[in-house]
PDB file of C-alpha atoms in Angstrom:
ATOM      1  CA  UNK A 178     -12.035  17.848 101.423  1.00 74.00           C
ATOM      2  CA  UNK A 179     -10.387  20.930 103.016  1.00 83.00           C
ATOM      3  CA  UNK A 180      -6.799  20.108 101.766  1.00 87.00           C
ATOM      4  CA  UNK A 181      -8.545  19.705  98.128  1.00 89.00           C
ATOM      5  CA  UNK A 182     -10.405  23.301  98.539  1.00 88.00           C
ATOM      6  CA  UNK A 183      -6.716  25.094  99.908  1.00 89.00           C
ATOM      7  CA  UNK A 184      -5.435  23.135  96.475  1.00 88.00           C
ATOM      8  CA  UNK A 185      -7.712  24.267  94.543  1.00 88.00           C
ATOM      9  CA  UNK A 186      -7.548  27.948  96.187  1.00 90.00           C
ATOM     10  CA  UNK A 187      -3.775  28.166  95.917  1.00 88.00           C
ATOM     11  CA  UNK A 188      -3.893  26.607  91.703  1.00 87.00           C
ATOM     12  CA  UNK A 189      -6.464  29.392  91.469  1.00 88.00           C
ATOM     13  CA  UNK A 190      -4.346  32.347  92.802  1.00 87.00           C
ATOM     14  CA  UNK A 191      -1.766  30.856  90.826  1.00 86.00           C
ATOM     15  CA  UNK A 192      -3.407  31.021  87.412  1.00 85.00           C
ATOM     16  CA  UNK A 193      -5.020  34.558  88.256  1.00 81.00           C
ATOM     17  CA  UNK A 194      -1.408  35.780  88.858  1.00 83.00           C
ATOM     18  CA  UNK A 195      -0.522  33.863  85.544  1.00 84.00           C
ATOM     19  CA  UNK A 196      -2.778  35.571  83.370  1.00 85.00           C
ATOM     20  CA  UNK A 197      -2.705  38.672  85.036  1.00 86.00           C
ATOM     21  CA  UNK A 198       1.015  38.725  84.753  1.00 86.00           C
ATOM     22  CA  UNK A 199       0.352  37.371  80.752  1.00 84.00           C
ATOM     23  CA  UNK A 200      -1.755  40.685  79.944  1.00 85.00           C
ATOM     24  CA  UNK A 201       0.314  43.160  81.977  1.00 84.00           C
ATOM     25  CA  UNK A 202       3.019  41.912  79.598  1.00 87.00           C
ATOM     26  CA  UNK A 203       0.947  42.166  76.415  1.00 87.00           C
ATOM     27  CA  UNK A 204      -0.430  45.487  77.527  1.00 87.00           C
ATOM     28  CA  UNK A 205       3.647  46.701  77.727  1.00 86.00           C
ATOM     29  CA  UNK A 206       4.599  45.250  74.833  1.00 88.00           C
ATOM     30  CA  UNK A 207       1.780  46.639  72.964  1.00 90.00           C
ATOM     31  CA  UNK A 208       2.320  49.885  74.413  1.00 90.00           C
ATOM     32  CA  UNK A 209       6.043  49.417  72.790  1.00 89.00           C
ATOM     33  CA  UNK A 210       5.307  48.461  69.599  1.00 90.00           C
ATOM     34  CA  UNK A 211       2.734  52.033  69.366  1.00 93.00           C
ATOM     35  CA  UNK A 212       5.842  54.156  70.599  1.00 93.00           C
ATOM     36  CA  UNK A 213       8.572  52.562  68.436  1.00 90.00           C
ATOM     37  CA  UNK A 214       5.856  52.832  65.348  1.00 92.00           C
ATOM     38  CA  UNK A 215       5.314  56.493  65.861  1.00 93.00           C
ATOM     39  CA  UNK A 216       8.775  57.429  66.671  1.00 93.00           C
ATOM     40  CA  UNK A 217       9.651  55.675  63.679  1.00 92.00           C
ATOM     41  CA  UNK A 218       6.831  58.037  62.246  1.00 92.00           C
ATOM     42  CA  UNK A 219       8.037  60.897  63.614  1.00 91.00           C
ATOM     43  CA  UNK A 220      11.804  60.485  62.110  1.00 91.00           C
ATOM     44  CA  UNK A 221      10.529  59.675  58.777  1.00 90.00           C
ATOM     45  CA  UNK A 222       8.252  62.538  58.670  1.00 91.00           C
ATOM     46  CA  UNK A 223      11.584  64.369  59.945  1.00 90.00           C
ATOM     47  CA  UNK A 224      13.813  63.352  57.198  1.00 87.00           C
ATOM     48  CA  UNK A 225      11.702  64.452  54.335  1.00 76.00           C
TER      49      UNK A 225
END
């Protein structure tokens, strides 16, 4: 029983980190695509 709770402890760490890791990633990537759209923006609104 106590080796199947420190499994079950360590596969749930695991997956927090997963997911956490997951949205961190998202978050930056999102945060990307909003600064490459309005720079992108910004030199069109530039050239004309």
């Amino acid at each position: 029983f106590c080796l199947r709770l420190v499994i079950l402890y360590i596969g749930y760490t695991l997956n927090c980190h997963l997911i956490a890791g997951i949205g961190i990633s998202a978050l930056h990537s999102r945060i990307l695509g909003w600064f490459i759209v309005s720079a992108a923006a910004l030199v069109l609104s530039a050239s004309n």
